[in-house]
PDB file of C-alpha atoms in Angstrom:
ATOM      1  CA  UNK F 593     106.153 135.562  23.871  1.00 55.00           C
ATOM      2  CA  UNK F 594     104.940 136.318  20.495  1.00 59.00           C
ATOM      3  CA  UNK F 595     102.512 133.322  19.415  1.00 58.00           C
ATOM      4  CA  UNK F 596     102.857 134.172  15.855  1.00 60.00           C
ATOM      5  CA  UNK F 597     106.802 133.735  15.819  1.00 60.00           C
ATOM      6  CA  UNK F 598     107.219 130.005  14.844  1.00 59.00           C
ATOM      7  CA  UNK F 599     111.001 130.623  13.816  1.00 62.00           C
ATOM      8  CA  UNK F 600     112.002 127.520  15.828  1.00 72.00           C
ATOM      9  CA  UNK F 601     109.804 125.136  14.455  1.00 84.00           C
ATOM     10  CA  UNK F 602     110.164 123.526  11.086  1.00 88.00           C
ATOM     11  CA  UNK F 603     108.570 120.885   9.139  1.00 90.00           C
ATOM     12  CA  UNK F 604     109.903 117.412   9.103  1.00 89.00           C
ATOM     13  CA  UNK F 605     110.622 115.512   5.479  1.00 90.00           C
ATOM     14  CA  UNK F 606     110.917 111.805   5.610  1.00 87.00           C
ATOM     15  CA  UNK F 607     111.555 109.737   3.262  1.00 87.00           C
ATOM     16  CA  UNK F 608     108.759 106.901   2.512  1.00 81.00           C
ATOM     17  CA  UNK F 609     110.864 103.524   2.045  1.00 79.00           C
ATOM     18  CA  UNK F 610     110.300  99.761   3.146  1.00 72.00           C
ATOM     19  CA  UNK F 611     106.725  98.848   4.731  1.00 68.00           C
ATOM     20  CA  UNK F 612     106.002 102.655   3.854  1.00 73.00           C
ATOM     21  CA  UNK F 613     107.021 102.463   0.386  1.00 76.00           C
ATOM     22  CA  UNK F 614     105.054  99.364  -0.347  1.00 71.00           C
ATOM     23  CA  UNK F 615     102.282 101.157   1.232  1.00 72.00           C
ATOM     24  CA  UNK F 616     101.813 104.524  -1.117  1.00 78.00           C
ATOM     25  CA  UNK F 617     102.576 101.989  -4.317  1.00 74.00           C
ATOM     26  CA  UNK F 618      99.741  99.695  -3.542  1.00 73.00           C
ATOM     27  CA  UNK F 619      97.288 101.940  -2.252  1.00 74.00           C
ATOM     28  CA  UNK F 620      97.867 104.258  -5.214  1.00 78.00           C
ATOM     29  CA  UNK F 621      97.195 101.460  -7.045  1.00 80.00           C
ATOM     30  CA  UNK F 622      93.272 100.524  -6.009  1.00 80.00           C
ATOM     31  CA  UNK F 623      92.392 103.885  -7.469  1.00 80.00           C
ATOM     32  CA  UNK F 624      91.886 102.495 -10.566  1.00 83.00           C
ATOM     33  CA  UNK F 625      89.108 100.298  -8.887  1.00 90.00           C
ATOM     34  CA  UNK F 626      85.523 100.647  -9.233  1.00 92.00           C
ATOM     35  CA  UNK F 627      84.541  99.880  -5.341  1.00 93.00           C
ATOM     36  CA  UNK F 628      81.402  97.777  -3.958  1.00 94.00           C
ATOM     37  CA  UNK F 629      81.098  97.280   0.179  1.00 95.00           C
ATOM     38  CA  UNK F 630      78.733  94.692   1.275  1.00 96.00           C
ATOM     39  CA  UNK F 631      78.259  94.828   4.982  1.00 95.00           C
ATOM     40  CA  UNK F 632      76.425  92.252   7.401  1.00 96.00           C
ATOM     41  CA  UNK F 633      75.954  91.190  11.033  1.00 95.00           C
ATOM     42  CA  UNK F 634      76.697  87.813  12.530  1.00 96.00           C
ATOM     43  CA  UNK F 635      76.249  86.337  16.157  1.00 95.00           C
ATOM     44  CA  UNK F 636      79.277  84.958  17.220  1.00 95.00           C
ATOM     45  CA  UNK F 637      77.506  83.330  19.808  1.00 93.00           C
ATOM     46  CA  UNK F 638      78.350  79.795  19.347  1.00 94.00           C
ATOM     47  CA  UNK F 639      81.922  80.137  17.863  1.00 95.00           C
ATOM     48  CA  UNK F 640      82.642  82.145  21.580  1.00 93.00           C
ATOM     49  CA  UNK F 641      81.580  78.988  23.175  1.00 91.00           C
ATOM     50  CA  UNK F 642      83.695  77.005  20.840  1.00 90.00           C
ATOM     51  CA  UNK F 643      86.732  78.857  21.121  1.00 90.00           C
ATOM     52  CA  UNK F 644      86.739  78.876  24.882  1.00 88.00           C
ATOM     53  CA  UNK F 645      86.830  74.909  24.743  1.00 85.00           C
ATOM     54  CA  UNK F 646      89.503  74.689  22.309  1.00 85.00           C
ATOM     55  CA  UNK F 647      91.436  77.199  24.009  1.00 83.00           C
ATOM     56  CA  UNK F 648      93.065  75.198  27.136  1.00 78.00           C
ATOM     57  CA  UNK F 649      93.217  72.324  24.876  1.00 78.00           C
ATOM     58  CA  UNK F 650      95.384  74.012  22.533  1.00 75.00           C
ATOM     59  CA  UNK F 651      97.392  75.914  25.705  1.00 72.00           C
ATOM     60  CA  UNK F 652      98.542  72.374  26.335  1.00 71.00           C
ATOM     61  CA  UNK F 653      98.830  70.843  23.424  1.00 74.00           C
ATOM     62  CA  UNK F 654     100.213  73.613  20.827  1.00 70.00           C
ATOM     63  CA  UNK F 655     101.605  76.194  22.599  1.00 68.00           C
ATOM     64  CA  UNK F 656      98.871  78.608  21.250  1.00 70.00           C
ATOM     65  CA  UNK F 657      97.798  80.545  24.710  1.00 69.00           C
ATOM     66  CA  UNK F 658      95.811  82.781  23.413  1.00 80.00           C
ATOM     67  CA  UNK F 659      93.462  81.692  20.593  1.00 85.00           C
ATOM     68  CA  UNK F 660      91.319  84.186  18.532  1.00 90.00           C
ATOM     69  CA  UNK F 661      89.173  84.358  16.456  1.00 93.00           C
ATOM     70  CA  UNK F 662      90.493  84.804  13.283  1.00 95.00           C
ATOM     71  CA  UNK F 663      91.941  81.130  12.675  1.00 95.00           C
ATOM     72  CA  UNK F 664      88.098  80.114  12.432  1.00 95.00           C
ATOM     73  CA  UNK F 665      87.304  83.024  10.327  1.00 97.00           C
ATOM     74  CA  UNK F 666      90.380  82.197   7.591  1.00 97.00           C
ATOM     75  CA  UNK F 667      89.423  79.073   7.431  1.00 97.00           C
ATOM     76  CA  UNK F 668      85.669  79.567   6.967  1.00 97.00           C
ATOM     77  CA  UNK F 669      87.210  82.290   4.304  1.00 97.00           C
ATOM     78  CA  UNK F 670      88.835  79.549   2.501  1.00 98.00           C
ATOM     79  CA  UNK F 671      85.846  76.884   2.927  1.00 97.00           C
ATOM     80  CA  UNK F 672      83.539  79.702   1.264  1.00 98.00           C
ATOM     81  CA  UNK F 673      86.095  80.626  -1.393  1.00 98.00           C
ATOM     82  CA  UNK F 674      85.595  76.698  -2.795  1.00 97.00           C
ATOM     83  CA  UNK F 675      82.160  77.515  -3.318  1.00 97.00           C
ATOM     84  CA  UNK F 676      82.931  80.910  -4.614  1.00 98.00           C
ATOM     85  CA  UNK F 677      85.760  80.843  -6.903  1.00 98.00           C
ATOM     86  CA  UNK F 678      85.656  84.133  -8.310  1.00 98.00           C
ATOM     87  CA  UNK F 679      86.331  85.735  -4.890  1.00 98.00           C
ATOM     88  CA  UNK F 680      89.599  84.180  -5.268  1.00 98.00           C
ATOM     89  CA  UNK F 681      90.886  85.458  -8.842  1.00 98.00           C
ATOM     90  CA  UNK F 682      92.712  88.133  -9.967  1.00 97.00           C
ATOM     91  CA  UNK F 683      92.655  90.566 -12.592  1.00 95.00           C
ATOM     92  CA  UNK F 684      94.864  91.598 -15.329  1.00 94.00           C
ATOM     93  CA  UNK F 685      93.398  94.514 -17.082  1.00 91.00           C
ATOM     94  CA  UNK F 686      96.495  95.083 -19.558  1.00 92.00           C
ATOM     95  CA  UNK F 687      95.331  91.197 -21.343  1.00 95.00           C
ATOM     96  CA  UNK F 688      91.715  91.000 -20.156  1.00 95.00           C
ATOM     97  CA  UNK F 689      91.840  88.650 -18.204  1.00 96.00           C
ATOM     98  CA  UNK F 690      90.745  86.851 -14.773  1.00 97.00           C
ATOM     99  CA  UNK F 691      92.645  84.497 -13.170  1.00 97.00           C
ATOM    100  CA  UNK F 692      90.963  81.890 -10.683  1.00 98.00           C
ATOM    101  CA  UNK F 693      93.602  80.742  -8.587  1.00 98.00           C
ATOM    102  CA  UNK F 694      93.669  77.109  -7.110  1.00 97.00           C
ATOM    103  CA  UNK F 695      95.671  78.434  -3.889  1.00 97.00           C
ATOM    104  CA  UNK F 696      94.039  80.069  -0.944  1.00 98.00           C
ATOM    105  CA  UNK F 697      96.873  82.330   0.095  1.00 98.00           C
ATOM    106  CA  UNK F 698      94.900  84.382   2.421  1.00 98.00           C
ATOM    107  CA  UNK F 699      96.817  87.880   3.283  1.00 96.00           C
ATOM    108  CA  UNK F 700      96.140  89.362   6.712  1.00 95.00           C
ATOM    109  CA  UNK F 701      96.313  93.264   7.672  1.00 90.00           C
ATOM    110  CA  UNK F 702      98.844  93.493  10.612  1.00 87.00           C
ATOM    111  CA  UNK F 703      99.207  96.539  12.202  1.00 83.00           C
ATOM    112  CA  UNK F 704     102.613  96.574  13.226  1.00 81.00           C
ATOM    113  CA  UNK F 705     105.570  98.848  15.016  1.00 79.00           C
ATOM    114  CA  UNK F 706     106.249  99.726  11.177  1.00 75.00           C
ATOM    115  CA  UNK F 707     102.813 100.321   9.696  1.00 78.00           C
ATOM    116  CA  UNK F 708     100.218  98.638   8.213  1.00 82.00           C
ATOM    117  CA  UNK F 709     102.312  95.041   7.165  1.00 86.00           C
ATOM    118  CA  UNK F 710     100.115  92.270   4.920  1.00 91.00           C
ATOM    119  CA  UNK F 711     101.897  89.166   5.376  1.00 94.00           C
ATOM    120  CA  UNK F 712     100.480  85.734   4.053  1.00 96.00           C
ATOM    121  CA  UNK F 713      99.047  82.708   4.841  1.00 97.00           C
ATOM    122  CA  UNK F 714      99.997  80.221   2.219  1.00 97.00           C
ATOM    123  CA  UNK F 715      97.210  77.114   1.038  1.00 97.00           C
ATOM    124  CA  UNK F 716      94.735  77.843   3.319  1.00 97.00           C
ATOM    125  CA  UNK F 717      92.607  75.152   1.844  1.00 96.00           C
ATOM    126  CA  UNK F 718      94.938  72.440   2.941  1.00 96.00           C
ATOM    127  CA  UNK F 719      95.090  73.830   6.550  1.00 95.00           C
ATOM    128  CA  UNK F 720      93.305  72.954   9.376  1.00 92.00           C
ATOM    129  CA  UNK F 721      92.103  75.915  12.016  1.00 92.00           C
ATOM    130  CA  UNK F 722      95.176  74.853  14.364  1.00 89.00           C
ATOM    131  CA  UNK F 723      97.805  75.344  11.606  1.00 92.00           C
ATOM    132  CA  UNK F 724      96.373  78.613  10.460  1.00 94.00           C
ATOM    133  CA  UNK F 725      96.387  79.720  14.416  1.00 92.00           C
ATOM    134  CA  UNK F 726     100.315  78.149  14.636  1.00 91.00           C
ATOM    135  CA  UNK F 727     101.537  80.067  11.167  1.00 95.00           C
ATOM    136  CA  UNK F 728      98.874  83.193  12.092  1.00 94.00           C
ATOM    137  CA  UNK F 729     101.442  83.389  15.621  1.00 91.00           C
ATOM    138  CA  UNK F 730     104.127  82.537  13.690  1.00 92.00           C
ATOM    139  CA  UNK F 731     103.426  85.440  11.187  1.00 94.00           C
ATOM    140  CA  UNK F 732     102.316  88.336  14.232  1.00 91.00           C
ATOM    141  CA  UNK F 733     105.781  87.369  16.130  1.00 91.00           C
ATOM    142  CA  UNK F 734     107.925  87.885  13.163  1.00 92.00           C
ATOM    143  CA  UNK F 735     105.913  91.641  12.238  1.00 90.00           C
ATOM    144  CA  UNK F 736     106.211  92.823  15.768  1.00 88.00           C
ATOM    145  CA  UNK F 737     109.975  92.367  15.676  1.00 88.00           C
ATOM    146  CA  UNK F 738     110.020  94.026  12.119  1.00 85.00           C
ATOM    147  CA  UNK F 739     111.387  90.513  10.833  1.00 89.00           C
ATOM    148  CA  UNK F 740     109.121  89.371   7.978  1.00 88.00           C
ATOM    149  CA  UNK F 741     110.702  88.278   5.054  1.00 88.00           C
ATOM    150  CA  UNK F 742     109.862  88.598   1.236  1.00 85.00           C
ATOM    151  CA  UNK F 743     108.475  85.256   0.596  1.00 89.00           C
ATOM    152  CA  UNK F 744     106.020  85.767   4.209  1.00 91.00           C
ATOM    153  CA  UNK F 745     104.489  88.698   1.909  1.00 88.00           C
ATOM    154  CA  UNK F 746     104.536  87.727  -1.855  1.00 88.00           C
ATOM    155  CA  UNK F 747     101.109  87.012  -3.457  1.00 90.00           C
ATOM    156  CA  UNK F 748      98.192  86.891  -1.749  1.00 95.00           C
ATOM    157  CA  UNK F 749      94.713  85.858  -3.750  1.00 97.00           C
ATOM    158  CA  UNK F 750      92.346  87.206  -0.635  1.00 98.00           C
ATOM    159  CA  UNK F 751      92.782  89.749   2.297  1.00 96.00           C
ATOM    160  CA  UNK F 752      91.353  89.600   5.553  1.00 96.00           C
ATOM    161  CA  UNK F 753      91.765  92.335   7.856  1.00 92.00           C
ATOM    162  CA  UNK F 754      90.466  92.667  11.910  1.00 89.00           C
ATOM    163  CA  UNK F 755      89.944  95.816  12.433  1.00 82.00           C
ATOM    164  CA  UNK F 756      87.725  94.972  15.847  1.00 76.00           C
ATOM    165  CA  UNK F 757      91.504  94.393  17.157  1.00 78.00           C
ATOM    166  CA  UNK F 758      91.707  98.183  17.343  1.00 78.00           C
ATOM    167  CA  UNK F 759      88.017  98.741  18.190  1.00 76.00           C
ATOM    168  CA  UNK F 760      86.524  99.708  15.271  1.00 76.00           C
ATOM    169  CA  UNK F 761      82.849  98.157  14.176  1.00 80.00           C
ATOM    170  CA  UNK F 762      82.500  98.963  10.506  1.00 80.00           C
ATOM    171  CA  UNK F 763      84.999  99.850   7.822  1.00 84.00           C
ATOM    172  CA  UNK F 764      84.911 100.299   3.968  1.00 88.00           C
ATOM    173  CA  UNK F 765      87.831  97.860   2.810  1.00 91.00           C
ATOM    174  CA  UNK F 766      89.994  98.824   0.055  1.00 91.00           C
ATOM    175  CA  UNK F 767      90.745  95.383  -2.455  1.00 93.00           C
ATOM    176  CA  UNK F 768      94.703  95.531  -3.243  1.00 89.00           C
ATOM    177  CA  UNK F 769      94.947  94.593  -6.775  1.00 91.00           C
ATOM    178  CA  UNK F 770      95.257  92.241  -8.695  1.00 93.00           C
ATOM    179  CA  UNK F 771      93.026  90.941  -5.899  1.00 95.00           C
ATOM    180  CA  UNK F 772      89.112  91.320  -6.226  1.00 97.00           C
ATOM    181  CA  UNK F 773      87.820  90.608  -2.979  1.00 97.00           C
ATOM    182  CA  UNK F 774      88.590  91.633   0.878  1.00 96.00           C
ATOM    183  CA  UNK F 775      86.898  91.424   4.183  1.00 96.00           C
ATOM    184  CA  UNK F 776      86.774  92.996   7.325  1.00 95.00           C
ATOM    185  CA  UNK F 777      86.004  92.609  10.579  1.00 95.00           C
ATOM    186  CA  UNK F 778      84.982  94.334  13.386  1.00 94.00           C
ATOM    187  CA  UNK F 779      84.970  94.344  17.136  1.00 93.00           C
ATOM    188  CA  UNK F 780      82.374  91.714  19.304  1.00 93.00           C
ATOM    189  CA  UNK F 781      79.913  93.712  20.807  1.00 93.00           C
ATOM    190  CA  UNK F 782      77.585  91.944  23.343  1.00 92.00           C
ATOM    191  CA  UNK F 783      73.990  93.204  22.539  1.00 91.00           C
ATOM    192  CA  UNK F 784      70.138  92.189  23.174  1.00 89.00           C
ATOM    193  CA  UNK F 785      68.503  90.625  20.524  1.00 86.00           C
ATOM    194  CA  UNK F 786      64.954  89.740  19.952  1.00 85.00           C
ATOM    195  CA  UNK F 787      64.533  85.775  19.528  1.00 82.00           C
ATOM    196  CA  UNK F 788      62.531  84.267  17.036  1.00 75.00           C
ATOM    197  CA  UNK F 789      59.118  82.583  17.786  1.00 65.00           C
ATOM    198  CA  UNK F 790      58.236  79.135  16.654  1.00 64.00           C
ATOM    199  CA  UNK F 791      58.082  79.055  12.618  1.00 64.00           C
ATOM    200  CA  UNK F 792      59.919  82.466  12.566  1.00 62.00           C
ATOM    201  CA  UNK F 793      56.860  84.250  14.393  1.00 65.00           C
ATOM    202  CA  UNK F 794      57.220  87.558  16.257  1.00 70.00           C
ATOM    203  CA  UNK F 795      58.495  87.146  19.914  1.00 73.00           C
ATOM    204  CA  UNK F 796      59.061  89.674  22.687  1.00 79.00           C
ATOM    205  CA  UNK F 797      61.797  87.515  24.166  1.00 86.00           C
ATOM    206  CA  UNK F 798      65.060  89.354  24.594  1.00 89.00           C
ATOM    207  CA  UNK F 799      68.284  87.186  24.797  1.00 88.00           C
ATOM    208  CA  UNK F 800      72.271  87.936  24.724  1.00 90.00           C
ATOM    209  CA  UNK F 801      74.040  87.864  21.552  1.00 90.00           C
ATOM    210  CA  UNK F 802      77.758  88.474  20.939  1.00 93.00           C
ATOM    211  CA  UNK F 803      77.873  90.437  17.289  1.00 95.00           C
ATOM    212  CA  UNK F 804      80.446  91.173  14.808  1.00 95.00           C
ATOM    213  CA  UNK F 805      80.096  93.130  12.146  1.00 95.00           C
ATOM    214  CA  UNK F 806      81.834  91.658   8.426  1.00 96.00           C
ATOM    215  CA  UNK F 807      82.565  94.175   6.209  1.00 95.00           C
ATOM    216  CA  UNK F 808      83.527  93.032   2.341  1.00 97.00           C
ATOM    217  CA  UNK F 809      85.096  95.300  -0.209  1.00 96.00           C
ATOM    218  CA  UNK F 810      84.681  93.704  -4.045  1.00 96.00           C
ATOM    219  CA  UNK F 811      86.162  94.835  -7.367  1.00 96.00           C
ATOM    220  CA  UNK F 812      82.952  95.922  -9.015  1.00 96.00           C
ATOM    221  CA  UNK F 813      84.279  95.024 -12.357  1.00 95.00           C
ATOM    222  CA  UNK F 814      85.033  91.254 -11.759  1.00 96.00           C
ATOM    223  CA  UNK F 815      82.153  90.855  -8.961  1.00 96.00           C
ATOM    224  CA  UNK F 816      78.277  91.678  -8.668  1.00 96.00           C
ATOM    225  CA  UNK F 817      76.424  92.188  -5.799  1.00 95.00           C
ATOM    226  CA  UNK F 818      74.510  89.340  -5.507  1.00 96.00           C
ATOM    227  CA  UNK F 819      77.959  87.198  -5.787  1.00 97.00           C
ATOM    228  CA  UNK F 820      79.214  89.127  -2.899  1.00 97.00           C
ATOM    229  CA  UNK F 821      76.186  88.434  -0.671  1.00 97.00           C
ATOM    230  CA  UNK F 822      75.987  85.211  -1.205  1.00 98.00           C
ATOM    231  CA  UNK F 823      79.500  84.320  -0.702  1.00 98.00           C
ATOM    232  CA  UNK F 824      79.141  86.190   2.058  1.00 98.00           C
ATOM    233  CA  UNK F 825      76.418  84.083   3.549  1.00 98.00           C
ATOM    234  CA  UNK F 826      78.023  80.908   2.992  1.00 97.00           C
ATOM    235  CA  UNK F 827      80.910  82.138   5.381  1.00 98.00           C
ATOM    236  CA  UNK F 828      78.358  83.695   8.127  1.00 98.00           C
ATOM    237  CA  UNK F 829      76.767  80.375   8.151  1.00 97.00           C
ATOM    238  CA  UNK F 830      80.099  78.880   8.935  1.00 97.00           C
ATOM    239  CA  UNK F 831      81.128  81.442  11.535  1.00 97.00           C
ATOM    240  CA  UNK F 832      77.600  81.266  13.649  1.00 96.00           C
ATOM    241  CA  UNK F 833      77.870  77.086  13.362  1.00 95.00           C
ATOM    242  CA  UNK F 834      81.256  76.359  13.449  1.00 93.00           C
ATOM    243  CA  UNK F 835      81.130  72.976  14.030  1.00 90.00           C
ATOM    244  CA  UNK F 836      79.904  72.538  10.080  1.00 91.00           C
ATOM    245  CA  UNK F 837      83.505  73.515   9.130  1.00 88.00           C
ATOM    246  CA  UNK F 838      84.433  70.522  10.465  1.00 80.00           C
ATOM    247  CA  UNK F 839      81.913  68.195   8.451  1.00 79.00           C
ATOM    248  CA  UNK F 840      82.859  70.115   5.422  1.00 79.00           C
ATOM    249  CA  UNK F 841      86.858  69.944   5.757  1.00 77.00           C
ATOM    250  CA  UNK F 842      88.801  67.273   4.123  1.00 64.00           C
TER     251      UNK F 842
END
């Protein structure tokens, strides 16, 4: 057979509409952002050991069998975006100006049987970390069938996406405007770590550490570094003691 005759193959032309659609619109969209990553590491140490208690509890009591991470990691989002407003505005270039919105309606990346689907968890900063888990299954169930609804994806003020579902480490997030702020996170990798003498000295001591890598993508125009670092401590410091989210939620 003659490897250059290709007569019975042709190309394919689809058309681009629902989740697909949405996509190419909104993505097309961000170019007009000027782009800023910040990018840390945090020891998920003691929210593993946390999560594993709350786990059967929640088996029982909420129906929730499997528990991840993320639930903690919205809601320390939302603690952090009290203390950091601006992470939680949006932009209207056309009127010049920023909007600081009083909801935390926290959009998370799905990657669904249809694409990439953002649907949204409304007032995060009235929830606790069981009722974002409850509407976070609630949400996953209804994109794996395909059956999210308009009102599950209308208006998000922040983005969270997991890419450590898929296996990846670090990303460079893309902010969907009018948002100015997005995270990412990636996979828990168990690694050796040094450990810290007395007063912060030097120590050989090696110990186990489960890490995560947080990536955040900012709106350069709205946000400055140093905003984006420190907001981004604030939620580490929630995330590696997780029982402080608990003193600090009313």
């Amino acid at each position: 057979a003659d490897p250059h005759d290709n007569n019975k193959e042709e190309d394919q032309v689809v058309p681009l509409r629902g989740y697909n659609r949405i996509m190419v619109n909104s993505m097309t969209s961000t170019l007009a952002v000027p782009h800023m990553v910040y990018s840390d590491e945090i020891d998920m140490s003691s929210l593993k050991r946390c999560r594993e208690e709350l786990q059967s509890v929640m088996a029982s009591t909420e129906g929730i069998i499997k528990l991840s991470y993320l639930p903690f990691a919205i809601k320390a989002c939302s603690l952090a975006l009290k203390q950091y407003p601006i992470m939680n505005s949006s932009i209207d270039v056309d009127k010049m100006t920023l909007t600081y919105h009083a909801r935390h309606d926290i959009g998370i990346a799905i990657d669904s049987p249809k694409g990439l689907v953002v649907p949204v968890i409304q007032n995060c900063q009235h929830l606790s970390i069981v009722d974002i888990a409850m509407e976070l299954a609630r949400l996953r169930d209804l994109a794996g069938n395909g059956e999210l609804e308009e009102h599950d994806l209308v208006g998000p003020t922040f983005t969270m996406s997991n890419i450590g579902s898929i296996g990846g480490t670090y990303m460079s997030p893309v902010v969907l405007p009018p948002q100015v702020a997005i995270g990412a996170m990636g996979k828990i990798q168990r690694l050796p770590r040094f450990v810290d003498g007395s007063s912060g000295s030097s120590s050989m001591e090696v110990k186990e550490a489960h890490l995560m890598s947080i990536s955040w993508g900012g709106d350069h125009r709205v946000i400055d570094g140093g905003t984006l670092g420190r907001f981004s401590n604030v939620w580490k410091g929630y995330m590696e003691a997780p029982l402080t989210m608990i003193t600090t939620m009313k």
